Amino acid sequence: MKKFTFLFISIFATWQLANAQIQQGNVLVGGNLSNINLGLNDPHIFSLDITPKAAWFIVDNVALGAYANLGIQTAKNSSTTVSYGVGGLGRYYTGSDVEILRHGRLFGEATLGIGGVNVSDGGGNTNGLNFSVGPGFAYFVTPSIGLEALLKYNGLAGFGSQGYQNNLNLSFGFQIYLPGQSTAAKVKSDIR
């Protein structure tokens, strides 16, 4: 009987944690990778974009935070493109698990900040207001770690040889959902 009770409490606690990752007071930390390319043939292209993120859930399913972006694309005997950005982000998660994948959540993400794209050798440069918006899907492999895919429209308006640049970007990443004090206290009280 003790084993059954322990098993029931363990399952209940795991269920509580699984539903608690996007609750008010929790913290999201992680990042996305995109444009990963390591050319093995000519012209020996290398490109990579890294976007670390951190956000705090102000209410259930809604997170506000910050992001940074650094990207590079280079090829042998060609120009090098460097992109950067820093700003604020907002996320809204759907209210319940997706039926197809029990541990998945759809979300929308929007960002606003400053950024730039600079191309060496007199290419098109733009520095100014950076914004993006798009849908994503997070699959929780554990109650506190989510793998995600994010499709976003990115825009950059400002100054330089090109006044406006935009693209559609598919990125993959992971997020760690750290419980806030109120979530940890709720799980402890539920176990007792």
PDB file of C-alpha atoms in Angstrom:
ATOM      1  CA  MET A   1       0.000   0.000   0.000  1.00  0.00           C
ATOM      2  CA  LYS A   2       2.907   2.396   0.741  1.00  0.00           C
ATOM      3  CA  LYS A   3       4.300   1.817  -2.761  1.00  0.00           C
ATOM      4  CA  PHE A   4       0.910   2.588  -4.313  1.00  0.00           C
ATOM      5  CA  THR A   5       0.581   5.789  -2.258  1.00  0.00           C
ATOM      6  CA  PHE A   6       4.097   6.889  -3.204  1.00  0.00           C
ATOM      7  CA  LEU A   7       3.408   6.141  -6.875  1.00  0.00           C
ATOM      8  CA  PHE A   8       0.149   8.135  -6.773  1.00  0.00           C
ATOM      9  CA  ILE A   9       1.846  11.124  -5.132  1.00  0.00           C
ATOM     10  CA  SER A  10       4.707  10.993  -7.649  1.00  0.00           C
ATOM     11  CA  ILE A  11       2.332  10.934 -10.606  1.00  0.00           C
ATOM     12  CA  PHE A  12       0.269  13.779  -9.125  1.00  0.00           C
ATOM     13  CA  ALA A  13       3.382  15.910  -8.504  1.00  0.00           C
ATOM     14  CA  THR A  14       4.650  15.301 -12.045  1.00  0.00           C
ATOM     15  CA  TRP A  15       1.247  16.222 -13.455  1.00  0.00           C
ATOM     16  CA  GLN A  16       1.241  19.433 -11.395  1.00  0.00           C
ATOM     17  CA  LEU A  17       4.731  20.347 -12.620  1.00  0.00           C
ATOM     18  CA  ALA A  18       3.794  19.562 -16.226  1.00  0.00           C
ATOM     19  CA  ASN A  19       0.871  21.965 -16.024  1.00  0.00           C
ATOM     20  CA  ALA A  20       2.856  24.536 -14.044  1.00  0.00           C
ATOM     21  CA  GLN A  21       5.577  25.434 -16.524  1.00  0.00           C
ATOM     22  CA  ILE A  22       3.686  28.386 -18.040  1.00  0.00           C
ATOM     23  CA  GLN A  23       2.079  29.745 -14.863  1.00  0.00           C
ATOM     24  CA  GLN A  24       2.453  33.200 -13.387  1.00  0.00           C
ATOM     25  CA  GLY A  25       5.777  33.762 -11.619  1.00  0.00           C
ATOM     26  CA  ASN A  26       7.742  31.156 -13.577  1.00  0.00           C
ATOM     27  CA  VAL A  27      10.804  32.024 -15.663  1.00  0.00           C
ATOM     28  CA  LEU A  28      11.652  30.972 -19.221  1.00  0.00           C
ATOM     29  CA  VAL A  29      15.343  30.782 -20.197  1.00  0.00           C
ATOM     30  CA  GLY A  30      16.749  29.369 -23.425  1.00  0.00           C
ATOM     31  CA  GLY A  31      17.401  30.157 -27.031  1.00  0.00           C
ATOM     32  CA  ASN A  32      16.876  29.431 -30.694  1.00  0.00           C
ATOM     33  CA  LEU A  33      19.240  28.450 -33.494  1.00  0.00           C
ATOM     34  CA  SER A  34      18.556  29.162 -37.151  1.00  0.00           C
ATOM     35  CA  ASN A  35      20.262  29.365 -40.529  1.00  0.00           C
ATOM     36  CA  ILE A  36      22.714  26.644 -39.568  1.00  0.00           C
ATOM     37  CA  ASN A  37      24.768  25.889 -42.637  1.00  0.00           C
ATOM     38  CA  LEU A  38      28.210  24.348 -42.914  1.00  0.00           C
ATOM     39  CA  GLY A  39      28.951  24.040 -46.623  1.00  0.00           C
ATOM     40  CA  LEU A  40      31.051  21.006 -47.430  1.00  0.00           C
ATOM     41  CA  ASN A  41      31.319  21.698 -51.154  1.00  0.00           C
ATOM     42  CA  ASP A  42      32.060  24.929 -52.955  1.00  0.00           C
ATOM     43  CA  PRO A  43      31.592  27.773 -52.040  1.00  0.00           C
ATOM     44  CA  HIS A  44      32.318  26.686 -48.422  1.00  0.00           C
ATOM     45  CA  ILE A  45      29.431  28.565 -46.814  1.00  0.00           C
ATOM     46  CA  PHE A  46      29.111  28.953 -43.057  1.00  0.00           C
ATOM     47  CA  SER A  47      26.117  30.582 -41.389  1.00  0.00           C
ATOM     48  CA  LEU A  48      24.618  30.560 -37.908  1.00  0.00           C
ATOM     49  CA  ASP A  49      22.145  32.700 -35.942  1.00  0.00           C
ATOM     50  CA  ILE A  50      21.897  32.427 -32.152  1.00  0.00           C
ATOM     51  CA  THR A  51      19.088  34.057 -30.160  1.00  0.00           C
ATOM     52  CA  PRO A  52      19.210  33.677 -26.359  1.00  0.00           C
ATOM     53  CA  LYS A  53      15.983  34.599 -24.512  1.00  0.00           C
ATOM     54  CA  ALA A  54      14.743  35.134 -20.978  1.00  0.00           C
ATOM     55  CA  ALA A  55      11.177  35.924 -19.928  1.00  0.00           C
ATOM     56  CA  TRP A  56       8.975  36.023 -16.854  1.00  0.00           C
ATOM     57  CA  PHE A  57       5.346  34.841 -16.842  1.00  0.00           C
ATOM     58  CA  ILE A  58       3.342  37.864 -15.703  1.00  0.00           C
ATOM     59  CA  VAL A  59       0.088  35.844 -15.809  1.00  0.00           C
ATOM     60  CA  ASP A  60      -0.678  32.262 -16.796  1.00  0.00           C
ATOM     61  CA  ASN A  61       0.253  31.656 -20.474  1.00  0.00           C
ATOM     62  CA  VAL A  62       1.745  35.165 -20.995  1.00  0.00           C
ATOM     63  CA  ALA A  63       5.481  35.887 -20.743  1.00  0.00           C
ATOM     64  CA  LEU A  64       7.396  39.144 -21.184  1.00  0.00           C
ATOM     65  CA  GLY A  65      11.164  39.349 -21.398  1.00  0.00           C
ATOM     66  CA  ALA A  66      14.213  40.150 -23.475  1.00  0.00           C
ATOM     67  CA  TYR A  67      16.209  38.652 -26.320  1.00  0.00           C
ATOM     68  CA  ALA A  68      19.554  39.153 -28.013  1.00  0.00           C
ATOM     69  CA  ASN A  69      20.511  38.057 -31.508  1.00  0.00           C
ATOM     70  CA  LEU A  70      23.852  37.495 -33.185  1.00  0.00           C
ATOM     71  CA  GLY A  71      24.261  36.033 -36.651  1.00  0.00           C
ATOM     72  CA  ILE A  72      26.985  35.550 -39.224  1.00  0.00           C
ATOM     73  CA  GLN A  73      27.036  34.311 -42.792  1.00  0.00           C
ATOM     74  CA  THR A  74      30.209  33.953 -44.769  1.00  0.00           C
ATOM     75  CA  ALA A  75      31.447  32.165 -47.865  1.00  0.00           C
ATOM     76  CA  LYS A  76      34.845  31.746 -49.479  1.00  0.00           C
ATOM     77  CA  ASN A  77      35.627  34.685 -51.820  1.00  0.00           C
ATOM     78  CA  SER A  78      32.372  36.430 -50.884  1.00  0.00           C
ATOM     79  CA  SER A  79      31.017  39.108 -48.558  1.00  0.00           C
ATOM     80  CA  THR A  80      30.417  38.458 -44.872  1.00  0.00           C
ATOM     81  CA  THR A  81      27.061  39.378 -43.375  1.00  0.00           C
ATOM     82  CA  VAL A  82      26.755  40.133 -39.663  1.00  0.00           C
ATOM     83  CA  SER A  83      23.367  40.621 -38.004  1.00  0.00           C
ATOM     84  CA  TYR A  84      22.608  41.704 -34.452  1.00  0.00           C
ATOM     85  CA  GLY A  85      19.673  42.721 -32.329  1.00  0.00           C
ATOM     86  CA  VAL A  86      18.517  43.293 -28.771  1.00  0.00           C
ATOM     87  CA  GLY A  87      15.077  44.086 -27.409  1.00  0.00           C
ATOM     88  CA  GLY A  88      11.908  42.946 -25.696  1.00  0.00           C
ATOM     89  CA  LEU A  89       9.750  39.913 -26.413  1.00  0.00           C
ATOM     90  CA  GLY A  90       6.272  38.730 -25.600  1.00  0.00           C
ATOM     91  CA  ARG A  91       4.793  35.232 -25.775  1.00  0.00           C
ATOM     92  CA  TYR A  92       1.259  33.922 -25.498  1.00  0.00           C
ATOM     93  CA  TYR A  93       0.688  30.158 -25.075  1.00  0.00           C
ATOM     94  CA  THR A  94      -2.575  28.434 -25.945  1.00  0.00           C
ATOM     95  CA  GLY A  95      -4.726  27.548 -22.970  1.00  0.00           C
ATOM     96  CA  SER A  96      -4.429  23.734 -23.125  1.00  0.00           C
ATOM     97  CA  ASP A  97      -2.234  20.940 -24.421  1.00  0.00           C
ATOM     98  CA  VAL A  98      -2.497  20.174 -28.116  1.00  0.00           C
ATOM     99  CA  GLU A  99      -4.550  17.018 -28.576  1.00  0.00           C
ATOM    100  CA  ILE A 100      -2.187  15.446 -31.143  1.00  0.00           C
ATOM    101  CA  LEU A 101       0.825  15.642 -28.860  1.00  0.00           C
ATOM    102  CA  ARG A 102      -0.163  15.554 -25.205  1.00  0.00           C
ATOM    103  CA  HIS A 103       2.858  17.530 -24.062  1.00  0.00           C
ATOM    104  CA  GLY A 104       2.801  20.234 -26.730  1.00  0.00           C
ATOM    105  CA  ARG A 105       1.685  23.856 -26.709  1.00  0.00           C
ATOM    106  CA  LEU A 106       1.141  26.307 -29.519  1.00  0.00           C
ATOM    107  CA  PHE A 107       2.323  29.861 -28.895  1.00  0.00           C
ATOM    108  CA  GLY A 108       2.756  33.198 -30.591  1.00  0.00           C
ATOM    109  CA  GLU A 109       5.853  35.340 -30.169  1.00  0.00           C
ATOM    110  CA  ALA A 110       6.495  38.990 -31.008  1.00  0.00           C
ATOM    111  CA  THR A 111       9.684  41.027 -30.547  1.00  0.00           C
ATOM    112  CA  LEU A 112      10.583  44.697 -30.796  1.00  0.00           C
ATOM    113  CA  GLY A 113      14.048  46.196 -30.428  1.00  0.00           C
ATOM    114  CA  ILE A 114      17.060  47.652 -32.184  1.00  0.00           C
ATOM    115  CA  GLY A 115      19.155  45.725 -34.648  1.00  0.00           C
ATOM    116  CA  GLY A 116      21.074  45.703 -37.853  1.00  0.00           C
ATOM    117  CA  VAL A 117      22.354  43.771 -40.825  1.00  0.00           C
ATOM    118  CA  ASN A 118      25.787  44.781 -42.095  1.00  0.00           C
ATOM    119  CA  VAL A 119      27.388  43.321 -45.205  1.00  0.00           C
ATOM    120  CA  SER A 120      31.127  43.722 -45.835  1.00  0.00           C
ATOM    121  CA  ASP A 121      32.481  45.030 -49.151  1.00  0.00           C
ATOM    122  CA  GLY A 122      29.765  47.662 -49.649  1.00  0.00           C
ATOM    123  CA  GLY A 123      26.738  45.376 -49.448  1.00  0.00           C
ATOM    124  CA  GLY A 124      23.281  46.412 -48.260  1.00  0.00           C
ATOM    125  CA  ASN A 125      23.378  47.691 -44.690  1.00  0.00           C
ATOM    126  CA  THR A 126      20.430  48.555 -42.458  1.00  0.00           C
ATOM    127  CA  ASN A 127      20.493  49.569 -38.782  1.00  0.00           C
ATOM    128  CA  GLY A 128      17.408  50.620 -36.848  1.00  0.00           C
ATOM    129  CA  LEU A 129      14.100  49.246 -35.554  1.00  0.00           C
ATOM    130  CA  ASN A 130      13.947  45.437 -35.518  1.00  0.00           C
ATOM    131  CA  PHE A 131      10.607  43.612 -35.122  1.00  0.00           C
ATOM    132  CA  SER A 132       9.238  40.097 -35.630  1.00  0.00           C
ATOM    133  CA  VAL A 133       6.049  38.103 -35.154  1.00  0.00           C
ATOM    134  CA  GLY A 134       5.058  34.495 -35.699  1.00  0.00           C
ATOM    135  CA  PRO A 135       3.658  31.208 -34.411  1.00  0.00           C
ATOM    136  CA  GLY A 136       5.574  28.433 -32.689  1.00  0.00           C
ATOM    137  CA  PHE A 137       5.172  25.017 -31.151  1.00  0.00           C
ATOM    138  CA  ALA A 138       6.799  23.846 -27.903  1.00  0.00           C
ATOM    139  CA  TYR A 139       7.029  20.149 -27.077  1.00  0.00           C
ATOM    140  CA  PHE A 140       7.829  19.446 -23.421  1.00  0.00           C
ATOM    141  CA  VAL A 141      10.245  16.499 -23.214  1.00  0.00           C
ATOM    142  CA  THR A 142      10.225  16.924 -19.420  1.00  0.00           C
ATOM    143  CA  PRO A 143       8.006  19.095 -17.229  1.00  0.00           C
ATOM    144  CA  SER A 144      10.612  21.886 -17.345  1.00  0.00           C
ATOM    145  CA  ILE A 145      12.357  21.522 -20.749  1.00  0.00           C
ATOM    146  CA  GLY A 146      10.686  22.351 -24.033  1.00  0.00           C
ATOM    147  CA  LEU A 147      11.935  21.806 -27.576  1.00  0.00           C
ATOM    148  CA  GLU A 148      10.450  24.258 -30.017  1.00  0.00           C
ATOM    149  CA  ALA A 149      10.061  25.307 -33.621  1.00  0.00           C
ATOM    150  CA  LEU A 150       9.286  28.926 -34.466  1.00  0.00           C
ATOM    151  CA  LEU A 151       8.320  30.462 -37.830  1.00  0.00           C
ATOM    152  CA  LYS A 152       8.651  34.258 -37.773  1.00  0.00           C
ATOM    153  CA  TYR A 153       8.416  37.223 -40.092  1.00  0.00           C
ATOM    154  CA  ASN A 154      11.365  39.522 -39.340  1.00  0.00           C
ATOM    155  CA  GLY A 155      11.477  43.176 -40.353  1.00  0.00           C
ATOM    156  CA  LEU A 156      14.226  45.765 -40.029  1.00  0.00           C
ATOM    157  CA  ALA A 157      13.531  49.432 -40.793  1.00  0.00           C
ATOM    158  CA  GLY A 158      16.073  52.173 -40.407  1.00  0.00           C
ATOM    159  CA  PHE A 159      19.097  53.799 -41.927  1.00  0.00           C
ATOM    160  CA  GLY A 160      21.809  52.605 -44.268  1.00  0.00           C
ATOM    161  CA  SER A 161      22.105  51.708 -47.921  1.00  0.00           C
ATOM    162  CA  GLN A 162      18.791  49.796 -47.657  1.00  0.00           C
ATOM    163  CA  GLY A 163      15.927  51.393 -45.746  1.00  0.00           C
ATOM    164  CA  TYR A 164      13.998  48.177 -45.110  1.00  0.00           C
ATOM    165  CA  GLN A 165      14.911  44.485 -45.012  1.00  0.00           C
ATOM    166  CA  ASN A 166      12.650  41.529 -44.202  1.00  0.00           C
ATOM    167  CA  ASN A 167      12.660  37.729 -44.231  1.00  0.00           C
ATOM    168  CA  LEU A 168      10.766  34.673 -43.090  1.00  0.00           C
ATOM    169  CA  ASN A 169      12.772  32.554 -40.665  1.00  0.00           C
ATOM    170  CA  LEU A 170      12.318  29.032 -39.299  1.00  0.00           C
ATOM    171  CA  SER A 171      14.288  28.389 -36.114  1.00  0.00           C
ATOM    172  CA  PHE A 172      14.635  25.553 -33.633  1.00  0.00           C
ATOM    173  CA  GLY A 173      15.576  25.774 -29.990  1.00  0.00           C
ATOM    174  CA  PHE A 174      14.977  24.805 -26.431  1.00  0.00           C
ATOM    175  CA  GLN A 175      13.618  26.579 -23.391  1.00  0.00           C
ATOM    176  CA  ILE A 176      14.006  25.782 -19.710  1.00  0.00           C
ATOM    177  CA  TYR A 177      11.001  26.654 -17.550  1.00  0.00           C
ATOM    178  CA  LEU A 178      12.093  27.416 -13.995  1.00  0.00           C
ATOM    179  CA  PRO A 179       9.400  27.410 -11.324  1.00  0.00           C
ATOM    180  CA  GLY A 180       8.783  30.594  -9.389  1.00  0.00           C
ATOM    181  CA  GLN A 181       8.389  30.608  -5.618  1.00  0.00           C
ATOM    182  CA  SER A 182       4.592  30.424  -5.787  1.00  0.00           C
ATOM    183  CA  THR A 183       4.656  27.390  -8.108  1.00  0.00           C
ATOM    184  CA  ALA A 184       7.185  25.556  -5.958  1.00  0.00           C
ATOM    185  CA  ALA A 185       5.103  26.243  -2.828  1.00  0.00           C
ATOM    186  CA  LYS A 186       1.922  25.018  -4.589  1.00  0.00           C
ATOM    187  CA  VAL A 187       3.554  21.740  -5.658  1.00  0.00           C
ATOM    188  CA  LYS A 188       4.895  21.168  -2.129  1.00  0.00           C
ATOM    189  CA  SER A 189       1.473  21.785  -0.611  1.00  0.00           C
ATOM    190  CA  ASP A 190      -0.199  19.470  -3.150  1.00  0.00           C
ATOM    191  CA  ILE A 191       2.188  16.633  -2.277  1.00  0.00           C
ATOM    192  CA  ARG A 192       1.421  16.873   1.434  1.00  0.00           C
TER     193      ARG A 192
END
